[in-house]
mmCIF file of C-alpha atoms and ligand atoms in Angstrom:
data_model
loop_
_atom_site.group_PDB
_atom_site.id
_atom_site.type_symbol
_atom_site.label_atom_id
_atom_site.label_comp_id
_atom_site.label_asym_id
_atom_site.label_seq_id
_atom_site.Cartn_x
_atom_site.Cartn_y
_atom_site.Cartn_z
ATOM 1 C CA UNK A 1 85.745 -63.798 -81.636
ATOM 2 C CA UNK A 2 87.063 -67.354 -82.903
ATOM 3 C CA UNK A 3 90.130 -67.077 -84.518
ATOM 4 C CA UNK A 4 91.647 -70.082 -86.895
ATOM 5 C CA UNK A 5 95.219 -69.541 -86.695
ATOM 6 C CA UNK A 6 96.027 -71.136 -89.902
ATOM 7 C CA UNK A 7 98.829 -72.401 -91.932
ATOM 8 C CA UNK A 8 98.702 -72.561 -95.460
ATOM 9 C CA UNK A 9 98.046 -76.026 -97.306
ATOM 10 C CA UNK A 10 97.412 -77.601 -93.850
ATOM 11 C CA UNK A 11 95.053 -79.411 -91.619
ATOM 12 C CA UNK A 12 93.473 -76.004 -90.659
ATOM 13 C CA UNK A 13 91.291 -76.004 -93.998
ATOM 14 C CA UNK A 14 89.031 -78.524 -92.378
ATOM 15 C CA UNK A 15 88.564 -76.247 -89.394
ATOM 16 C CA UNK A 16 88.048 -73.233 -91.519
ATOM 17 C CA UNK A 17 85.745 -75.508 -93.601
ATOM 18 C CA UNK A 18 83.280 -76.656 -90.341
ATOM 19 C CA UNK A 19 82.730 -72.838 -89.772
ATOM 20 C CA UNK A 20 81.674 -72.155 -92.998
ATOM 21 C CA UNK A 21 78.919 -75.043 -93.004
ATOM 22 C CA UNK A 22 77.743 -73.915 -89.537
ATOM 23 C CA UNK A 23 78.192 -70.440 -90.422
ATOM 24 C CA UNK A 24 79.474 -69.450 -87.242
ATOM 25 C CA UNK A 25 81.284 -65.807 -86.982
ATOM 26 C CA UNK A 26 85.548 -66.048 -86.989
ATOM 27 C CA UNK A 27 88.798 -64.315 -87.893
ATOM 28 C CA UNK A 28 91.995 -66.311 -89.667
ATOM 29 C CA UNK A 29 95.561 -65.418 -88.574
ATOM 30 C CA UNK A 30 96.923 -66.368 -91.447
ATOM 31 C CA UNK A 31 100.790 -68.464 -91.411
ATOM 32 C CA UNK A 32 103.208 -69.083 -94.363
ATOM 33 C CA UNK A 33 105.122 -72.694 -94.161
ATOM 34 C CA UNK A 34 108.597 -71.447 -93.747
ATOM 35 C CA UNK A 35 110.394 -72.210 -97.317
ATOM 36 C CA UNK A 36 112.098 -75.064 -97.967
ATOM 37 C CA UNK A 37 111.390 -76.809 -94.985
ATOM 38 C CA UNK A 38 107.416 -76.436 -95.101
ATOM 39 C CA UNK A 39 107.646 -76.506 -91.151
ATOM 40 C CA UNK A 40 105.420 -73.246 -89.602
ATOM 41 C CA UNK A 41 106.932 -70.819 -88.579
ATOM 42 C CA UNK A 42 108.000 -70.321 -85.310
ATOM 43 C CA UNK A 43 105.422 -67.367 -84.625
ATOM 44 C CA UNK A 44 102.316 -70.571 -84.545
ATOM 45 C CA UNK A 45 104.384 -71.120 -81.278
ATOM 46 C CA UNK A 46 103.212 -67.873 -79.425
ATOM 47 C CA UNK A 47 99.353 -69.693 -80.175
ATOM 48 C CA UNK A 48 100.567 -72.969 -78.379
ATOM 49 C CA UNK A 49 103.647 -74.648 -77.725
ATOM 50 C CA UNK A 50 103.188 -77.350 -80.113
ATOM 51 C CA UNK A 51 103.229 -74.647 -83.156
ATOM 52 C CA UNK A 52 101.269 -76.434 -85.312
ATOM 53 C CA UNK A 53 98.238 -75.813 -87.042
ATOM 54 C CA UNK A 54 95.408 -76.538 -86.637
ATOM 55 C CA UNK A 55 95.070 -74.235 -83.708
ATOM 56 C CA UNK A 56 92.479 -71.908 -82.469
ATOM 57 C CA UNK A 57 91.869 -69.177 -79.954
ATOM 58 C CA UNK A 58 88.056 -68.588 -78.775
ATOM 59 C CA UNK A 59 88.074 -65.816 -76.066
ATOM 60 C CA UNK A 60 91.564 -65.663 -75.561
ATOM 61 C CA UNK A 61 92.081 -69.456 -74.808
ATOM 62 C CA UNK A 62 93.631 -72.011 -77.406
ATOM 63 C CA UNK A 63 92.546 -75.304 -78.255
ATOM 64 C CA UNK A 64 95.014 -77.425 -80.395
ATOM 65 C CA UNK A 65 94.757 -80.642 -81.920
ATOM 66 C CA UNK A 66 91.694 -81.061 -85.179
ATOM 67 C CA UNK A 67 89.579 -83.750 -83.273
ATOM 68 C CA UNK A 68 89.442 -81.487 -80.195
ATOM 69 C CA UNK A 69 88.989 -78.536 -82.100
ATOM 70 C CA UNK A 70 86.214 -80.244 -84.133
ATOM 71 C CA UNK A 71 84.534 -81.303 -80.989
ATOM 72 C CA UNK A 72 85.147 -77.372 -79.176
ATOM 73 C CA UNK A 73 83.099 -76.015 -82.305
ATOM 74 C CA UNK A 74 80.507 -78.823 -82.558
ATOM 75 C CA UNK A 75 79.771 -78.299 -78.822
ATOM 76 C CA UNK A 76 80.234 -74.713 -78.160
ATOM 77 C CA UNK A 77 79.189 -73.287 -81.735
ATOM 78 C CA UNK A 78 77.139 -75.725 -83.207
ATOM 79 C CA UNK A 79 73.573 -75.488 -81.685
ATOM 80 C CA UNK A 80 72.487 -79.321 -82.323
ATOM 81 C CA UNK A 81 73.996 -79.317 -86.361
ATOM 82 C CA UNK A 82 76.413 -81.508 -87.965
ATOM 83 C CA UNK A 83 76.360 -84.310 -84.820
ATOM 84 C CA UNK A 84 74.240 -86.914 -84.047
ATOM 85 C CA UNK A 85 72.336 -86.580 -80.737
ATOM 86 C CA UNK A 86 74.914 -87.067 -77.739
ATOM 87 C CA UNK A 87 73.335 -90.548 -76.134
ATOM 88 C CA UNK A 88 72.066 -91.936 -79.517
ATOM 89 C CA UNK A 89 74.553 -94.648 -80.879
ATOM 90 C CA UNK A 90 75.414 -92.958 -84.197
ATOM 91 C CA UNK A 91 77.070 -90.709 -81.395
ATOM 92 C CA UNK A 92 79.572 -92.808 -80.353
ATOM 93 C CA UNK A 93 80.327 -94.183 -84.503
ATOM 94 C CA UNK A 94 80.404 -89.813 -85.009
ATOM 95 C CA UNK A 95 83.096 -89.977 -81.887
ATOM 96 C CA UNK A 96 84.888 -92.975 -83.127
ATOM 97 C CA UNK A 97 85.901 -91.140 -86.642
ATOM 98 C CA UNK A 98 86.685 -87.950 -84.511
ATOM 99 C CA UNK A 99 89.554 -89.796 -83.098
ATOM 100 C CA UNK A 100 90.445 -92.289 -85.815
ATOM 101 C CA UNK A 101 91.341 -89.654 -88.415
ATOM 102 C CA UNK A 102 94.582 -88.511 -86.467
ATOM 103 C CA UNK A 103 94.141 -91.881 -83.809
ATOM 104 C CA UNK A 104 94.798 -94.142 -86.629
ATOM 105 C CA UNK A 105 94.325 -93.384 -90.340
ATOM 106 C CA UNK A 106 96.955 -90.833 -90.439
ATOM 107 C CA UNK A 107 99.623 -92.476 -89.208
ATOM 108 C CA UNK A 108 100.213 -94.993 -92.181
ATOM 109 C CA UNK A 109 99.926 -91.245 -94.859
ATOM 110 C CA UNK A 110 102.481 -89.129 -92.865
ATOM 111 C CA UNK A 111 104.938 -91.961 -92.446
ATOM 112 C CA UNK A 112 104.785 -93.146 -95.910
ATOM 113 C CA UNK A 113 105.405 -89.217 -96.534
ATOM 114 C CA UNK A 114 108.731 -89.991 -94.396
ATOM 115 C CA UNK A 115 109.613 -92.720 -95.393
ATOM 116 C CA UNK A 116 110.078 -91.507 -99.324
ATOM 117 C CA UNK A 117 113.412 -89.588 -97.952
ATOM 118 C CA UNK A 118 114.455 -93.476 -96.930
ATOM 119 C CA UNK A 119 117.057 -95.541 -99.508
ATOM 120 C CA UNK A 120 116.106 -99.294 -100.760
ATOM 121 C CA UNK A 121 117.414 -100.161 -97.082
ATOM 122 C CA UNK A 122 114.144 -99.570 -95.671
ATOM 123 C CA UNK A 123 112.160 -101.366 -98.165
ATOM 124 C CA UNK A 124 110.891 -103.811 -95.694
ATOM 125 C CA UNK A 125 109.231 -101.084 -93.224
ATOM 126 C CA UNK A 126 108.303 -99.240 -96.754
ATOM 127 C CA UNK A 127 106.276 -102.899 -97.367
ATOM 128 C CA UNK A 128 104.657 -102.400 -93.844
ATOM 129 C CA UNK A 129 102.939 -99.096 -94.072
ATOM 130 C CA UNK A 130 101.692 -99.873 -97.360
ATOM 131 C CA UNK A 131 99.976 -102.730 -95.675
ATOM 132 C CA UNK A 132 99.243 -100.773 -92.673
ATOM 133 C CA UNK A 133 97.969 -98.098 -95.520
ATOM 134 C CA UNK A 134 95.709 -100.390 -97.190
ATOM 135 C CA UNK A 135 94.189 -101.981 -93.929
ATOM 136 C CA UNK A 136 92.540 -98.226 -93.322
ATOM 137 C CA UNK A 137 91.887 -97.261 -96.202
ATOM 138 C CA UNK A 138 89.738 -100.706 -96.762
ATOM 139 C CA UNK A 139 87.969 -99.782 -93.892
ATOM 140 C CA UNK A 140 87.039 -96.641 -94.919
ATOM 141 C CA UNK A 141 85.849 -97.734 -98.114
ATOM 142 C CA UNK A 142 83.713 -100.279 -96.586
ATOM 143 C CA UNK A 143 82.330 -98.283 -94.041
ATOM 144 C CA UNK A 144 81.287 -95.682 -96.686
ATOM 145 C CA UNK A 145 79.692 -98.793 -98.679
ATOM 146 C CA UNK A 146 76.580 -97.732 -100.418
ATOM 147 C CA UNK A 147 75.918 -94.548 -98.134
ATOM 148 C CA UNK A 148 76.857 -90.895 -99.190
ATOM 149 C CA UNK A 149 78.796 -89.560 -95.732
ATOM 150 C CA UNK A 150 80.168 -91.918 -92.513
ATOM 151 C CA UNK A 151 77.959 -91.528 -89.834
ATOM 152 C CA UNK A 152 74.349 -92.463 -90.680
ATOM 153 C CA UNK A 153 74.506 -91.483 -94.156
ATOM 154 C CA UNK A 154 73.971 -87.907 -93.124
ATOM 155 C CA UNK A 155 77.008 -84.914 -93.710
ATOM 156 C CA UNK A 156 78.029 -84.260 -90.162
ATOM 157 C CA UNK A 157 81.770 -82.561 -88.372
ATOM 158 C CA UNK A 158 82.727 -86.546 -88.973
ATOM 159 C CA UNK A 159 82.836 -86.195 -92.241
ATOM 160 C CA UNK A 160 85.222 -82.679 -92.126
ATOM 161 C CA UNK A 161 87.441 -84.643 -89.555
ATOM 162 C CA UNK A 162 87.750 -87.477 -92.007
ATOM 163 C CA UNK A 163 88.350 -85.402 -95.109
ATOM 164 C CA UNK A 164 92.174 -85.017 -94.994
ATOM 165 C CA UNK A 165 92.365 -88.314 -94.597
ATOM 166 C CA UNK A 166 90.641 -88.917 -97.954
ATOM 167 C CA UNK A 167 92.357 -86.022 -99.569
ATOM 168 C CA UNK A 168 96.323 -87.155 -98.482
ATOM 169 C CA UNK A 169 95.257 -91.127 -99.725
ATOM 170 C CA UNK A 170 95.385 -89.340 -103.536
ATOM 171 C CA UNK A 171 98.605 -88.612 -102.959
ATOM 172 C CA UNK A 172 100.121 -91.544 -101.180
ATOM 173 C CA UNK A 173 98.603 -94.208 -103.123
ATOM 174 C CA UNK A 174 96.094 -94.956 -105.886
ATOM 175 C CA UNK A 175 93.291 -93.923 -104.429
ATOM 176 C CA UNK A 176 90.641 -95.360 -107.321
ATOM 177 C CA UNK A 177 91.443 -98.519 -105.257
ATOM 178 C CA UNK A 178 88.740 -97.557 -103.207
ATOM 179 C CA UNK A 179 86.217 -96.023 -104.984
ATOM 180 C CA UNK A 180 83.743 -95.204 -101.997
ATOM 181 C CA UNK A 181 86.320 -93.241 -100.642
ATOM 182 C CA UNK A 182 87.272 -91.624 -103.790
ATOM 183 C CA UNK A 183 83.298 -90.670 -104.420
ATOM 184 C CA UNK A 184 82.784 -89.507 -100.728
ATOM 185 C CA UNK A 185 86.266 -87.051 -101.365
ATOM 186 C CA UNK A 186 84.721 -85.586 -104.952
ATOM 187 C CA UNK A 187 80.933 -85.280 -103.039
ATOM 188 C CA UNK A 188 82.091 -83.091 -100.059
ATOM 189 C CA UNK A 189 84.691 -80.905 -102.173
ATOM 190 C CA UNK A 190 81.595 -79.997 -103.980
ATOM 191 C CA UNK A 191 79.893 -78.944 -100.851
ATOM 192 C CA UNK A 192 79.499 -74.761 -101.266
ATOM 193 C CA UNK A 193 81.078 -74.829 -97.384
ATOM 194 C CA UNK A 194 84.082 -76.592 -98.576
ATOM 195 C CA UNK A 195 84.212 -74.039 -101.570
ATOM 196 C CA UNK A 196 83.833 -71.472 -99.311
ATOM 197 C CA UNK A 197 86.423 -72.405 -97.192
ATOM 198 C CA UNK A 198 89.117 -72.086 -99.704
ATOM 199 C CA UNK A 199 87.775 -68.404 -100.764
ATOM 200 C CA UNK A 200 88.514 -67.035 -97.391
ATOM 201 C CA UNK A 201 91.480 -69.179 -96.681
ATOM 202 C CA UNK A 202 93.405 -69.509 -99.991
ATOM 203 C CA UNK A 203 94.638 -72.468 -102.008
ATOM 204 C CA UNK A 204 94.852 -75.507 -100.599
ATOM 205 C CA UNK A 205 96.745 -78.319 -102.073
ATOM 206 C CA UNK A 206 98.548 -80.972 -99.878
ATOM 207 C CA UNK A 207 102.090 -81.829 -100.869
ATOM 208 C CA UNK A 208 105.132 -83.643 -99.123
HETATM 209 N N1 GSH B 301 97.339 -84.397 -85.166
HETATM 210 C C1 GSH B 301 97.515 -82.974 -85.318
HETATM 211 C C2 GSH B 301 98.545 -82.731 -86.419
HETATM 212 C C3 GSH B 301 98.982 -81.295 -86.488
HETATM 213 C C4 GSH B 301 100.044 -81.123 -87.578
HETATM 214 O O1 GSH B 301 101.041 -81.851 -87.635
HETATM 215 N N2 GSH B 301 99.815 -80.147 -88.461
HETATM 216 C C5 GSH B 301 100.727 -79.887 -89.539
HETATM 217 C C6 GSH B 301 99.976 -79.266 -90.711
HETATM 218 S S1 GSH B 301 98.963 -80.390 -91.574
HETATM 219 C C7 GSH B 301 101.753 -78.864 -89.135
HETATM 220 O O2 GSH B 301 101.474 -77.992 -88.342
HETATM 221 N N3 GSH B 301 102.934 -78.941 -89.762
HETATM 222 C C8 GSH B 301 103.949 -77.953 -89.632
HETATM 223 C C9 GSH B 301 105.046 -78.336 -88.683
HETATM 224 O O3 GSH B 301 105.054 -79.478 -88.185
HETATM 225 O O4 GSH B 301 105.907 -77.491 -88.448
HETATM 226 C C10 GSH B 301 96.156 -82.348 -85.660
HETATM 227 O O5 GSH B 301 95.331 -83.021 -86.262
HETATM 228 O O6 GSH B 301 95.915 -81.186 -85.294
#
């Protein structure tokens, strides 16, 4: 049985969200973020050294990191769904967001997350990852241009990759900026896997 090992208001949701639109069979181990600190705990540790979450076990073996998870499920569980065909060229734009989200687009959102506990000192890198911020997120919101999902205008595991991306920009910055992005986020929250998701794994609301 797949289990999600995951950690509340975390990356995880997105895994726990792919199995409920491909409806494949798992368990959830289920981790508080240790108060005060919002690290995990040090139990996610026994999964996999890195002790973070996302992280899943699938007959006794873990896989960590989202994109590879993504991919694990896609390829193992996913019988053909939510990926374009492997040699087809919306294949390799599919593989491309797989690794931008945590690649790329992340980077600029968690550091300007760190950089908030910075003094007027730092104002100069603070400058720079708003830049760096606003580079992505442009691209994002052009890429999404008049279609309804990123990879050939059809939902696919790109899209659930991609979605914390969209969902951390609300909190980092003024996401109406970019108001393909901001549709694409309200379209696939609707999505009765996404609603799903947070039934079986709890409330979900990003923070720090
Ligand atoms: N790039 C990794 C990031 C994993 C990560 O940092 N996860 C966060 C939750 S969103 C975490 O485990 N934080 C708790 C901690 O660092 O102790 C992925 O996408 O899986």
């Amino acid at each position: 049985m797949l289990v999600v090992h995951h950690l509340s208001h975390s990356r995880s949701q997105r895994i726990l969200w792919l199995l409920e639109e491909l409806d494949v069979p798992y368990e959830i181990s289920f981790y508080e973020r240790e108060a005060g600190s919002h690290l995990a705990p040090e139990a996610l540790k026994s999964v996999h050294p890195l002790g973070k979450s996302p992280v899943i076990t699938d007959d006794g073996r873990a896989v960590a990191e989202s994109g590879a998870i993504v991919d694990y499920i896609i390829r193992r569980h996913g019988a053909g769904r939510l990926a374009p065909l492997p040699d087809s060229w919306l294949y390799d734009q599919y593989m491309q967001w797989l690794h931008y989200a945590e690649g790329s687009a992340a980077l600029p959102l968690i550091m300007k997350g760190l950089a908030s506990y910075l003094g007027e000192e730092w104002r100069p890198l603070k400058q720079r990852i708003d830049i760096e911020l606003d580079t992505h997120l442009s691209y994002i919101e052009r890429s999404l241009g008049e279609r309804d999902y990123l990879v050939g205008n059809t939902f696919s595991a790109a899209d659930v990759q991609m979605s914390f991306i969209g969902e951390l920009a609300a909190l980092r910055t003024d996401r109406s900026r970019y108001p393909n992005l901001e549709a694409w986020v309200g379209r696939f929250q609707c999505r009765p896997g996404y609603q799903a998701a947070i039934r079986r794994g709890g409330p979900y609301a990003l923070g720090g």
